[in-house]
Amino acid sequence: MSNSALNWQVVAQEGEARAGVLQTRRSLIETPVFMPVGTAGTVKGMRFESLESEELDARIILGNTYHLWLRPGAEVIRACGGLHRFTGWERALLTDSGGFQVWSLGALRKLREEGVEFRSHVDGSARFLSPEVSMEVQAALGSEIVMVFDECAPCEASHEVARASLELTARWAARSRRRFDELQRDESDAGRTPEHHPSVNGEQALFGIVQGASHGDLRRESLARTVEIGFDGYAIGGLSVGEEKPVMYDTIEMLAPLMPQDRPRYLMGVGTPEDLLEAVARGVDMFDCVLPTRNARTGQAFTSRGKLNIKNARWTTDTRPLDETCACSVCRRHTRAYLRYLYATGEMLAGILLTHHNLAFFLDTMRWVRQAIRSGDFTRFRREFLERYNSGVE
Ligand SMILES: [Zn+2]
């Protein structure tokens, strides 16, 4: 039996772009992979049967520690046997640490060495989140992949501010690692299953997070200190938080080749279809983003020819599907005219159908990306995809 929580293998590489296979205790995940976001224990508007169907075949989704900790609470989920039992999702889960949500609270939070004090947005109660608490909550959730508790400096942070944040993140990473290891030894992980794949040890995996804002030297130092502690995978945090695209792409281009070759690399909270292709080209393996699900609920569809706003009056009698090249069940059955009508009349099916198509588009895109890397055709695929994507919806 393996003594690691993940089994990760690169099966093809073209330039920096990598195609790999990631085995967790619950799922075999082909990378590069897009992970749909299930913030509060639900990928909004999607039944798990749809996510698991051959059409979408999502192997891993995200859960959000901050939201689940506030409601229904870690003890409720632990009492129900972990997030898998509680929700009925049987494939892999990655949980974030809550650090980013707490950071998003801005002035409403108080940052100390020990952790962060803030008020719950649900009931106004005083709360305290720390590396230890985050590890304990993620053990109660029982996810396959746990993220360390980090502090996210804004991208425009000065060198001095970003350095202080990096130092704090490094100390919190070490504390996360210690508490995580204790919890694994105590078997506090609610998601443990006896039926895990023989190539992994059945424990949770822990990913470290590289911070450092837009300062190259700090990013490199953060990476070195994170690798020194040692994790099952490495994430790039603090990007896609409002900086210019070239800053994000340059940071990834500089950082990814320095990251351990034998561990998966995860770009947190990114991004648009263009971002995914650009980051894959620079060596990233894993992504999550709310765009396909959140934007669907405001009437935006992603298609092979760019974004389509279903609210637009020009679709009133348009009997074409959202995307003529999409094979998803929404595009096979429904017209733009019908989807526009559903949206305009406030029918809940509008959000459900748009979310389904958008996830199909993101997951299909990553499937094509993997095939292209495996067949040594990624450079051409990326160029043609982006040309078509930027050509505009007709
Ligand atoms: Zn479709």
mmCIF file of C-alpha atoms and ligand atoms in Angstrom:
data_model
loop_
_atom_site.group_PDB
_atom_site.id
_atom_site.type_symbol
_atom_site.label_atom_id
_atom_site.label_comp_id
_atom_site.label_asym_id
_atom_site.label_seq_id
_atom_site.Cartn_x
_atom_site.Cartn_y
_atom_site.Cartn_z
ATOM 1 C CA MET A 1 0.000 0.000 0.000
ATOM 2 C CA SER A 2 1.168 3.496 -0.783
ATOM 3 C CA ASN A 3 2.086 5.834 2.044
ATOM 4 C CA SER A 4 0.785 8.920 0.286
ATOM 5 C CA ALA A 5 -2.702 10.382 0.044
ATOM 6 C CA LEU A 6 -2.468 11.110 -3.667
ATOM 7 C CA ASN A 7 -0.958 9.278 -6.570
ATOM 8 C CA TRP A 8 0.076 11.712 -9.266
ATOM 9 C CA GLN A 9 1.631 10.954 -12.628
ATOM 10 C CA VAL A 10 2.386 13.103 -15.640
ATOM 11 C CA VAL A 11 1.476 11.090 -18.729
ATOM 12 C CA ALA A 12 2.307 13.639 -21.452
ATOM 13 C CA GLN A 13 3.959 17.018 -21.714
ATOM 14 C CA GLU A 14 4.108 19.632 -24.463
ATOM 15 C CA GLY A 15 6.264 22.614 -23.585
ATOM 16 C CA GLU A 16 5.217 23.429 -20.022
ATOM 17 C CA ALA A 17 1.690 22.032 -20.524
ATOM 18 C CA ARG A 18 1.178 18.747 -18.708
ATOM 19 C CA ALA A 19 -1.438 16.011 -18.945
ATOM 20 C CA GLY A 20 -1.583 13.870 -15.826
ATOM 21 C CA VAL A 21 -3.555 11.390 -13.805
ATOM 22 C CA LEU A 22 -4.391 12.130 -10.190
ATOM 23 C CA GLN A 23 -5.687 9.293 -8.015
ATOM 24 C CA THR A 24 -7.413 10.298 -4.781
ATOM 25 C CA ARG A 25 -9.106 7.872 -2.412
ATOM 26 C CA ARG A 26 -12.445 8.452 -4.189
ATOM 27 C CA SER A 27 -11.685 9.477 -7.776
ATOM 28 C CA LEU A 28 -9.369 9.057 -10.700
ATOM 29 C CA ILE A 29 -8.980 12.589 -12.045
ATOM 30 C CA GLU A 30 -7.435 13.371 -15.402
ATOM 31 C CA THR A 31 -5.623 16.707 -15.473
ATOM 32 C CA PRO A 32 -5.627 19.518 -16.428
ATOM 33 C CA VAL A 33 -8.941 19.566 -14.574
ATOM 34 C CA PHE A 34 -11.635 22.157 -13.951
ATOM 35 C CA MET A 35 -13.358 21.742 -10.577
ATOM 36 C CA PRO A 36 -16.944 23.077 -10.367
ATOM 37 C CA VAL A 37 -17.517 25.138 -7.230
ATOM 38 C CA GLY A 38 -19.995 23.778 -4.706
ATOM 39 C CA THR A 39 -19.696 26.600 -2.202
ATOM 40 C CA ALA A 40 -22.240 25.578 0.405
ATOM 41 C CA GLY A 41 -22.443 21.828 -0.279
ATOM 42 C CA THR A 42 -24.240 22.333 -3.588
ATOM 43 C CA VAL A 43 -23.161 23.231 -7.097
ATOM 44 C CA LYS A 44 -26.077 25.632 -7.403
ATOM 45 C CA GLY A 45 -28.813 24.380 -9.704
ATOM 46 C CA MET A 46 -27.102 21.060 -10.474
ATOM 47 C CA ARG A 47 -28.157 17.607 -9.336
ATOM 48 C CA PHE A 48 -25.216 15.321 -8.576
ATOM 49 C CA GLU A 49 -26.626 12.844 -11.127
ATOM 50 C CA SER A 50 -25.972 15.454 -13.827
ATOM 51 C CA LEU A 51 -22.451 16.211 -12.602
ATOM 52 C CA GLU A 52 -21.681 12.474 -12.532
ATOM 53 C CA SER A 53 -23.311 11.753 -15.905
ATOM 54 C CA GLU A 54 -21.131 10.719 -18.824
ATOM 55 C CA GLU A 55 -21.911 14.081 -20.393
ATOM 56 C CA LEU A 56 -20.327 16.222 -17.635
ATOM 57 C CA ASP A 57 -18.362 13.599 -15.680
ATOM 58 C CA ALA A 58 -17.024 15.971 -13.004
ATOM 59 C CA ARG A 59 -14.655 13.882 -10.883
ATOM 60 C CA ILE A 60 -13.975 16.494 -8.201
ATOM 61 C CA ILE A 61 -15.856 19.525 -6.898
ATOM 62 C CA LEU A 62 -15.094 22.215 -4.337
ATOM 63 C CA GLY A 63 -16.617 22.758 -0.927
ATOM 64 C CA ASN A 64 -16.233 25.979 0.989
ATOM 65 C CA THR A 65 -14.991 25.687 4.565
ATOM 66 C CA TYR A 66 -16.040 29.181 5.634
ATOM 67 C CA HIS A 67 -19.657 28.816 4.511
ATOM 68 C CA LEU A 68 -20.101 25.225 5.739
ATOM 69 C CA TRP A 69 -18.498 26.050 9.095
ATOM 70 C CA LEU A 70 -20.957 28.911 9.669
ATOM 71 C CA ARG A 71 -23.916 26.890 8.397
ATOM 72 C CA PRO A 72 -24.875 24.096 9.012
ATOM 73 C CA GLY A 73 -21.706 23.927 11.145
ATOM 74 C CA ALA A 74 -18.847 21.431 11.391
ATOM 75 C CA GLU A 75 -20.541 19.431 14.167
ATOM 76 C CA VAL A 76 -23.700 18.879 12.134
ATOM 77 C CA ILE A 77 -21.659 17.643 9.181
ATOM 78 C CA ARG A 78 -19.439 15.466 11.383
ATOM 79 C CA ALA A 79 -22.522 13.976 13.082
ATOM 80 C CA CYS A 80 -23.870 13.109 9.610
ATOM 81 C CA GLY A 81 -20.618 11.319 8.739
ATOM 82 C CA GLY A 82 -18.796 14.057 6.770
ATOM 83 C CA LEU A 83 -19.657 16.153 3.735
ATOM 84 C CA HIS A 84 -19.912 13.150 1.389
ATOM 85 C CA ARG A 85 -22.566 11.434 3.536
ATOM 86 C CA PHE A 86 -24.270 14.724 4.330
ATOM 87 C CA THR A 87 -24.655 15.805 0.702
ATOM 88 C CA GLY A 88 -24.664 12.483 -1.157
ATOM 89 C CA TRP A 89 -21.657 13.404 -3.346
ATOM 90 C CA GLU A 90 -19.515 10.290 -3.682
ATOM 91 C CA ARG A 91 -16.633 11.528 -5.797
ATOM 92 C CA ALA A 92 -13.671 13.648 -4.711
ATOM 93 C CA LEU A 93 -13.974 16.938 -2.831
ATOM 94 C CA LEU A 94 -11.477 19.727 -2.379
ATOM 95 C CA THR A 95 -12.147 22.162 0.439
ATOM 96 C CA ASP A 96 -10.613 25.616 0.670
ATOM 97 C CA SER A 97 -9.370 26.843 4.028
ATOM 98 C CA GLY A 98 -11.685 29.790 4.578
ATOM 99 C CA GLY A 99 -8.711 32.154 4.340
ATOM 100 C CA PHE A 100 -9.884 33.795 1.136
ATOM 101 C CA GLN A 101 -13.452 34.419 2.381
ATOM 102 C CA VAL A 102 -12.146 35.907 5.600
ATOM 103 C CA TRP A 103 -9.784 38.099 3.565
ATOM 104 C CA SER A 104 -12.772 39.232 1.468
ATOM 105 C CA LEU A 105 -14.452 40.557 4.626
ATOM 106 C CA GLY A 106 -11.923 43.419 4.543
ATOM 107 C CA ALA A 107 -12.421 45.865 7.407
ATOM 108 C CA LEU A 108 -14.858 43.523 9.154
ATOM 109 C CA ARG A 109 -12.035 41.228 10.261
ATOM 110 C CA LYS A 110 -9.222 41.541 12.789
ATOM 111 C CA LEU A 111 -5.981 39.801 11.929
ATOM 112 C CA ARG A 112 -3.673 38.487 14.666
ATOM 113 C CA GLU A 113 -0.762 36.065 14.770
ATOM 114 C CA GLU A 114 -3.072 33.392 16.202
ATOM 115 C CA GLY A 115 -5.730 33.801 13.532
ATOM 116 C CA VAL A 116 -8.584 35.996 12.371
ATOM 117 C CA GLU A 117 -11.512 37.371 14.358
ATOM 118 C CA PHE A 118 -14.629 38.356 12.468
ATOM 119 C CA ARG A 119 -18.403 38.451 12.665
ATOM 120 C CA SER A 120 -20.490 35.811 10.931
ATOM 121 C CA HIS A 121 -22.398 37.203 7.952
ATOM 122 C CA VAL A 122 -25.187 34.742 8.855
ATOM 123 C CA ASP A 123 -26.061 35.744 12.422
ATOM 124 C CA GLY A 124 -23.508 38.389 13.449
ATOM 125 C CA SER A 125 -21.879 36.108 16.039
ATOM 126 C CA ALA A 126 -18.169 36.559 16.892
ATOM 127 C CA ARG A 127 -15.999 33.936 15.203
ATOM 128 C CA PHE A 128 -12.332 32.998 15.270
ATOM 129 C CA LEU A 129 -10.629 31.161 12.425
ATOM 130 C CA SER A 130 -7.046 29.914 12.670
ATOM 131 C CA PRO A 131 -4.875 27.310 10.948
ATOM 132 C CA GLU A 132 -5.858 24.798 13.645
ATOM 133 C CA VAL A 133 -9.593 25.522 13.424
ATOM 134 C CA SER A 134 -9.498 25.366 9.615
ATOM 135 C CA MET A 135 -7.790 21.933 9.728
ATOM 136 C CA GLU A 136 -10.336 20.699 12.296
ATOM 137 C CA VAL A 137 -13.277 21.866 10.187
ATOM 138 C CA GLN A 138 -11.793 20.348 7.024
ATOM 139 C CA ALA A 139 -11.282 17.053 8.892
ATOM 140 C CA ALA A 140 -14.972 17.135 9.884
ATOM 141 C CA LEU A 141 -15.875 17.795 6.235
ATOM 142 C CA GLY A 142 -13.678 14.851 5.198
ATOM 143 C CA SER A 143 -12.583 16.215 1.825
ATOM 144 C CA GLU A 144 -9.998 14.417 -0.312
ATOM 145 C CA ILE A 145 -7.866 17.568 -0.612
ATOM 146 C CA VAL A 146 -7.459 20.038 2.240
ATOM 147 C CA MET A 147 -5.966 23.518 1.755
ATOM 148 C CA VAL A 148 -3.675 25.203 4.294
ATOM 149 C CA PHE A 149 -4.955 28.342 6.006
ATOM 150 C CA ASP A 150 -3.237 31.303 4.364
ATOM 151 C CA GLU A 151 -3.331 35.071 4.322
ATOM 152 C CA CYS A 152 -3.997 36.569 0.922
ATOM 153 C CA ALA A 153 -2.263 39.896 0.310
ATOM 154 C CA PRO A 154 -3.913 42.115 -2.290
ATOM 155 C CA CYS A 155 -2.120 42.004 -5.629
ATOM 156 C CA GLU A 156 -1.191 45.692 -5.464
ATOM 157 C CA ALA A 157 0.342 45.233 -1.953
ATOM 158 C CA SER A 158 3.696 46.969 -1.436
ATOM 159 C CA HIS A 159 6.816 44.827 -1.060
ATOM 160 C CA GLU A 160 6.773 45.414 2.693
ATOM 161 C CA VAL A 161 3.116 44.485 3.171
ATOM 162 C CA ALA A 162 3.438 41.469 0.873
ATOM 163 C CA ARG A 163 6.542 40.295 2.771
ATOM 164 C CA ALA A 164 4.780 40.483 6.151
ATOM 165 C CA SER A 165 1.854 38.560 4.664
ATOM 166 C CA LEU A 166 4.209 35.943 3.208
ATOM 167 C CA GLU A 167 5.906 35.462 6.594
ATOM 168 C CA LEU A 168 2.543 35.019 8.311
ATOM 169 C CA THR A 169 1.386 32.605 5.599
ATOM 170 C CA ALA A 170 4.581 30.545 6.073
ATOM 171 C CA ARG A 171 4.029 30.315 9.848
ATOM 172 C CA TRP A 172 0.367 29.437 9.310
ATOM 173 C CA ALA A 173 1.362 26.783 6.735
ATOM 174 C CA ALA A 174 3.633 25.090 9.303
ATOM 175 C CA ARG A 175 0.866 25.236 11.926
ATOM 176 C CA SER A 176 -1.657 23.865 9.384
ATOM 177 C CA ARG A 177 0.722 20.977 8.594
ATOM 178 C CA ARG A 178 1.203 20.121 12.304
ATOM 179 C CA ARG A 179 -2.499 20.148 13.165
ATOM 180 C CA PHE A 180 -3.402 18.298 9.964
ATOM 181 C CA ASP A 181 -0.922 15.507 10.778
ATOM 182 C CA GLU A 182 -2.316 15.192 14.334
ATOM 183 C CA LEU A 183 -5.863 14.958 12.994
ATOM 184 C CA GLN A 184 -4.844 12.241 10.524
ATOM 185 C CA ARG A 185 -3.172 10.281 13.337
ATOM 186 C CA ASP A 186 -6.270 10.687 15.530
ATOM 187 C CA GLU A 187 -8.432 9.496 12.617
ATOM 188 C CA SER A 188 -10.553 12.642 12.917
ATOM 189 C CA ASP A 189 -11.051 12.688 9.144
ATOM 190 C CA ALA A 190 -14.784 12.081 8.609
ATOM 191 C CA GLY A 191 -14.351 11.204 4.933
ATOM 192 C CA ARG A 192 -12.212 8.129 5.373
ATOM 193 C CA THR A 193 -13.443 5.157 3.375
ATOM 194 C CA PRO A 194 -12.211 1.568 3.424
ATOM 195 C CA GLU A 195 -12.775 1.235 -0.338
ATOM 196 C CA HIS A 196 -10.006 3.562 -1.459
ATOM 197 C CA HIS A 197 -7.734 2.765 -4.389
ATOM 198 C CA PRO A 198 -4.712 0.594 -3.452
ATOM 199 C CA SER A 199 -2.250 3.177 -4.813
ATOM 200 C CA VAL A 200 -3.187 5.687 -2.074
ATOM 201 C CA ASN A 201 -3.244 5.389 1.716
ATOM 202 C CA GLY A 202 -6.838 6.547 2.301
ATOM 203 C CA GLU A 203 -5.904 9.711 4.197
ATOM 204 C CA GLN A 204 -6.702 13.312 3.317
ATOM 205 C CA ALA A 205 -4.142 15.168 1.204
ATOM 206 C CA LEU A 206 -2.874 18.627 2.148
ATOM 207 C CA PHE A 207 -1.924 21.348 -0.355
ATOM 208 C CA GLY A 208 0.314 24.337 0.413
ATOM 209 C CA ILE A 209 -0.370 27.800 -1.029
ATOM 210 C CA VAL A 210 2.188 30.163 -2.570
ATOM 211 C CA GLN A 211 1.532 33.863 -1.930
ATOM 212 C CA GLY A 212 3.635 37.004 -2.507
ATOM 213 C CA ALA A 213 1.294 39.298 -4.486
ATOM 214 C CA SER A 214 2.890 40.594 -7.705
ATOM 215 C CA HIS A 215 6.500 40.543 -6.404
ATOM 216 C CA GLY A 216 8.560 37.896 -8.194
ATOM 217 C CA ASP A 217 11.218 37.588 -5.477
ATOM 218 C CA LEU A 218 8.550 37.114 -2.788
ATOM 219 C CA ARG A 219 6.684 34.554 -4.897
ATOM 220 C CA ARG A 220 9.914 32.543 -5.264
ATOM 221 C CA GLU A 221 10.635 32.792 -1.549
ATOM 222 C CA SER A 222 7.081 31.804 -0.640
ATOM 223 C CA LEU A 223 7.386 28.783 -2.930
ATOM 224 C CA ALA A 224 10.725 27.711 -1.407
ATOM 225 C CA ARG A 225 9.372 27.975 2.136
ATOM 226 C CA THR A 226 6.173 26.115 1.241
ATOM 227 C CA VAL A 227 8.101 23.298 -0.447
ATOM 228 C CA GLU A 228 10.405 23.109 2.585
ATOM 229 C CA ILE A 229 7.422 22.260 4.799
ATOM 230 C CA GLY A 230 6.308 19.680 2.223
ATOM 231 C CA PHE A 231 2.832 19.137 0.796
ATOM 232 C CA ASP A 232 0.952 16.724 -1.494
ATOM 233 C CA GLY A 233 0.339 19.523 -4.003
ATOM 234 C CA TYR A 234 1.013 23.223 -4.433
ATOM 235 C CA ALA A 235 -1.402 26.043 -5.134
ATOM 236 C CA ILE A 236 -0.855 29.555 -6.428
ATOM 237 C CA GLY A 237 -3.024 31.911 -4.395
ATOM 238 C CA GLY A 238 -3.745 35.599 -4.592
ATOM 239 C CA LEU A 239 -4.111 35.788 -8.373
ATOM 240 C CA SER A 240 -7.278 36.723 -10.260
ATOM 241 C CA VAL A 241 -8.141 39.165 -7.490
ATOM 242 C CA GLY A 242 -8.266 42.225 -9.732
ATOM 243 C CA GLU A 243 -4.763 42.457 -11.186
ATOM 244 C CA GLU A 244 -4.104 42.924 -14.901
ATOM 245 C CA LYS A 245 -3.996 39.728 -16.969
ATOM 246 C CA PRO A 246 -0.328 40.095 -17.979
ATOM 247 C CA VAL A 247 0.637 40.209 -14.259
ATOM 248 C CA MET A 248 -1.199 36.950 -13.657
ATOM 249 C CA TYR A 249 0.256 35.222 -16.725
ATOM 250 C CA ASP A 250 3.794 36.485 -15.973
ATOM 251 C CA THR A 251 3.571 35.304 -12.363
ATOM 252 C CA ILE A 252 2.455 31.825 -13.451
ATOM 253 C CA GLU A 253 5.101 31.686 -16.177
ATOM 254 C CA MET A 254 7.842 32.543 -13.686
ATOM 255 C CA LEU A 255 6.545 30.342 -10.860
ATOM 256 C CA ALA A 256 5.165 27.124 -12.360
ATOM 257 C CA PRO A 257 8.467 25.771 -13.749
ATOM 258 C CA LEU A 258 10.012 26.242 -10.270
ATOM 259 C CA MET A 259 7.248 24.217 -8.601
ATOM 260 C CA PRO A 260 7.906 20.518 -7.849
ATOM 261 C CA GLN A 261 7.542 18.525 -11.086
ATOM 262 C CA ASP A 262 6.137 15.516 -9.252
ATOM 263 C CA ARG A 263 3.234 17.293 -7.540
ATOM 264 C CA PRO A 264 0.000 18.747 -8.986
ATOM 265 C CA ARG A 265 -0.186 22.549 -9.342
ATOM 266 C CA TYR A 266 -3.438 24.326 -8.601
ATOM 267 C CA LEU A 267 -4.297 27.883 -9.627
ATOM 268 C CA MET A 268 -6.957 29.026 -7.185
ATOM 269 C CA GLY A 269 -10.098 30.850 -8.328
ATOM 270 C CA VAL A 270 -9.187 31.016 -12.041
ATOM 271 C CA GLY A 271 -10.767 31.659 -14.428
ATOM 272 C CA THR A 272 -12.162 32.454 -17.864
ATOM 273 C CA PRO A 273 -11.721 29.925 -20.688
ATOM 274 C CA GLU A 274 -8.770 32.023 -21.992
ATOM 275 C CA ASP A 275 -7.195 32.029 -18.524
ATOM 276 C CA LEU A 276 -7.459 28.240 -18.315
ATOM 277 C CA LEU A 277 -5.685 27.737 -21.640
ATOM 278 C CA GLU A 278 -2.995 30.310 -20.881
ATOM 279 C CA ALA A 279 -2.336 28.799 -17.448
ATOM 280 C CA VAL A 280 -2.260 25.227 -18.787
ATOM 281 C CA ALA A 281 0.299 26.397 -21.363
ATOM 282 C CA ARG A 282 2.413 27.657 -18.440
ATOM 283 C CA GLY A 283 2.234 24.396 -16.459
ATOM 284 C CA VAL A 284 -0.894 24.501 -14.239
ATOM 285 C CA ASP A 285 -2.892 21.293 -13.654
ATOM 286 C CA MET A 286 -5.940 22.229 -11.543
ATOM 287 C CA PHE A 287 -8.490 25.048 -11.570
ATOM 288 C CA ASP A 288 -11.670 26.148 -9.862
ATOM 289 C CA CYS A 289 -13.870 29.117 -10.603
ATOM 290 C CA VAL A 290 -17.407 30.321 -9.939
ATOM 291 C CA LEU A 291 -17.721 31.883 -13.429
ATOM 292 C CA PRO A 292 -19.639 29.106 -15.252
ATOM 293 C CA THR A 293 -22.128 28.652 -12.408
ATOM 294 C CA ARG A 294 -22.483 32.202 -11.065
ATOM 295 C CA ASN A 295 -22.672 33.851 -14.488
ATOM 296 C CA ALA A 296 -25.264 31.314 -15.647
ATOM 297 C CA ARG A 297 -27.593 32.617 -12.961
ATOM 298 C CA THR A 298 -27.296 36.141 -14.364
ATOM 299 C CA GLY A 299 -28.006 35.003 -17.928
ATOM 300 C CA GLN A 300 -24.502 34.618 -19.327
ATOM 301 C CA ALA A 301 -23.535 31.582 -21.400
ATOM 302 C CA PHE A 302 -19.971 30.646 -22.373
ATOM 303 C CA THR A 303 -19.719 29.333 -25.915
ATOM 304 C CA SER A 304 -17.010 28.346 -28.365
ATOM 305 C CA ARG A 305 -17.419 31.838 -29.872
ATOM 306 C CA GLY A 306 -17.279 33.723 -26.588
ATOM 307 C CA LYS A 307 -19.890 34.945 -24.151
ATOM 308 C CA LEU A 308 -23.574 35.083 -24.998
ATOM 309 C CA ASN A 309 -26.040 37.194 -23.035
ATOM 310 C CA ILE A 310 -29.344 35.343 -23.067
ATOM 311 C CA LYS A 311 -31.222 38.523 -22.069
ATOM 312 C CA ASN A 312 -30.506 40.089 -25.455
ATOM 313 C CA ALA A 313 -33.650 40.777 -27.519
ATOM 314 C CA ARG A 314 -31.921 39.524 -30.662
ATOM 315 C CA TRP A 315 -32.543 35.908 -29.509
ATOM 316 C CA THR A 316 -36.346 36.350 -29.204
ATOM 317 C CA THR A 317 -37.121 34.102 -32.169
ATOM 318 C CA ASP A 318 -33.685 32.497 -32.627
ATOM 319 C CA THR A 319 -34.160 28.745 -32.893
ATOM 320 C CA ARG A 320 -30.453 27.859 -32.789
ATOM 321 C CA PRO A 321 -28.897 26.277 -29.682
ATOM 322 C CA LEU A 322 -26.685 28.349 -27.347
ATOM 323 C CA ASP A 323 -23.623 26.910 -29.058
ATOM 324 C CA GLU A 324 -23.927 25.118 -32.387
ATOM 325 C CA THR A 325 -20.771 23.107 -31.714
ATOM 326 C CA CYS A 326 -21.801 22.026 -28.185
ATOM 327 C CA ALA A 327 -23.077 18.469 -27.747
ATOM 328 C CA CYS A 328 -24.553 19.005 -24.274
ATOM 329 C CA SER A 329 -28.134 17.961 -23.567
ATOM 330 C CA VAL A 330 -29.267 21.608 -23.294
ATOM 331 C CA CYS A 331 -27.879 22.480 -26.724
ATOM 332 C CA ARG A 332 -29.281 19.269 -28.237
ATOM 333 C CA ARG A 333 -32.812 20.098 -27.105
ATOM 334 C CA HIS A 334 -33.389 23.817 -26.467
ATOM 335 C CA THR A 335 -33.332 27.019 -28.502
ATOM 336 C CA ARG A 336 -31.935 30.427 -27.580
ATOM 337 C CA ALA A 337 -35.484 31.749 -27.926
ATOM 338 C CA TYR A 338 -36.782 29.366 -25.267
ATOM 339 C CA LEU A 339 -33.871 30.012 -22.879
ATOM 340 C CA ARG A 340 -34.315 33.757 -23.285
ATOM 341 C CA TYR A 341 -38.032 33.434 -22.569
ATOM 342 C CA LEU A 342 -37.376 31.296 -19.451
ATOM 343 C CA TYR A 343 -34.864 33.827 -18.164
ATOM 344 C CA ALA A 344 -37.067 36.844 -18.885
ATOM 345 C CA THR A 345 -40.019 35.293 -17.057
ATOM 346 C CA GLY A 346 -37.951 34.324 -14.028
ATOM 347 C CA GLU A 347 -38.395 30.561 -14.455
ATOM 348 C CA MET A 348 -35.891 28.661 -12.286
ATOM 349 C CA LEU A 349 -35.213 26.286 -15.179
ATOM 350 C CA ALA A 350 -33.330 29.122 -16.931
ATOM 351 C CA GLY A 351 -30.506 29.085 -14.356
ATOM 352 C CA ILE A 352 -30.471 25.292 -14.257
ATOM 353 C CA LEU A 353 -30.125 24.929 -18.048
ATOM 354 C CA LEU A 354 -27.549 27.718 -18.425
ATOM 355 C CA THR A 355 -25.479 26.292 -15.546
ATOM 356 C CA HIS A 356 -25.596 22.849 -17.154
ATOM 357 C CA HIS A 357 -24.412 24.162 -20.509
ATOM 358 C CA ASN A 358 -21.694 26.361 -18.985
ATOM 359 C CA LEU A 359 -20.266 23.492 -16.943
ATOM 360 C CA ALA A 360 -20.420 21.244 -20.024
ATOM 361 C CA PHE A 361 -18.469 23.896 -21.947
ATOM 362 C CA PHE A 362 -15.755 24.248 -19.273
ATOM 363 C CA LEU A 363 -15.450 20.492 -18.692
ATOM 364 C CA ASP A 364 -15.439 19.742 -22.449
ATOM 365 C CA THR A 365 -12.788 22.393 -23.016
ATOM 366 C CA MET A 366 -10.538 20.723 -20.453
ATOM 367 C CA ARG A 367 -11.219 17.317 -22.037
ATOM 368 C CA TRP A 368 -10.051 18.701 -25.409
ATOM 369 C CA VAL A 369 -7.041 20.298 -23.713
ATOM 370 C CA ARG A 370 -6.036 16.920 -22.231
ATOM 371 C CA GLN A 371 -6.493 15.157 -25.571
ATOM 372 C CA ALA A 372 -4.470 17.847 -27.333
ATOM 373 C CA ILE A 373 -1.564 17.581 -24.880
ATOM 374 C CA ARG A 374 -1.631 13.788 -25.099
ATOM 375 C CA SER A 375 -1.468 13.918 -28.887
ATOM 376 C CA GLY A 376 1.184 16.659 -28.962
ATOM 377 C CA ASP A 377 -1.269 19.066 -30.561
ATOM 378 C CA PHE A 378 -1.848 21.571 -27.753
ATOM 379 C CA THR A 379 -0.111 24.573 -29.347
ATOM 380 C CA ARG A 380 -2.346 24.401 -32.409
ATOM 381 C CA PHE A 381 -5.436 23.646 -30.311
ATOM 382 C CA ARG A 382 -4.808 26.657 -28.068
ATOM 383 C CA ARG A 383 -4.330 29.014 -31.016
ATOM 384 C CA GLU A 384 -7.461 27.822 -32.844
ATOM 385 C CA PHE A 385 -9.574 27.745 -29.686
ATOM 386 C CA LEU A 386 -8.662 31.318 -28.754
ATOM 387 C CA GLU A 387 -9.186 32.587 -32.320
ATOM 388 C CA ARG A 388 -12.675 31.104 -32.380
ATOM 389 C CA TYR A 389 -13.445 32.155 -28.803
ATOM 390 C CA ASN A 390 -12.522 35.763 -29.545
ATOM 391 C CA SER A 391 -14.386 35.862 -32.865
ATOM 392 C CA GLY A 392 -17.724 36.734 -31.197
ATOM 393 C CA VAL A 393 -21.165 35.123 -31.068
ATOM 394 C CA GLU A 394 -23.206 35.440 -34.243
HETATM 395 ZN ZN ZN B 1 -24.338 23.198 -24.561
#
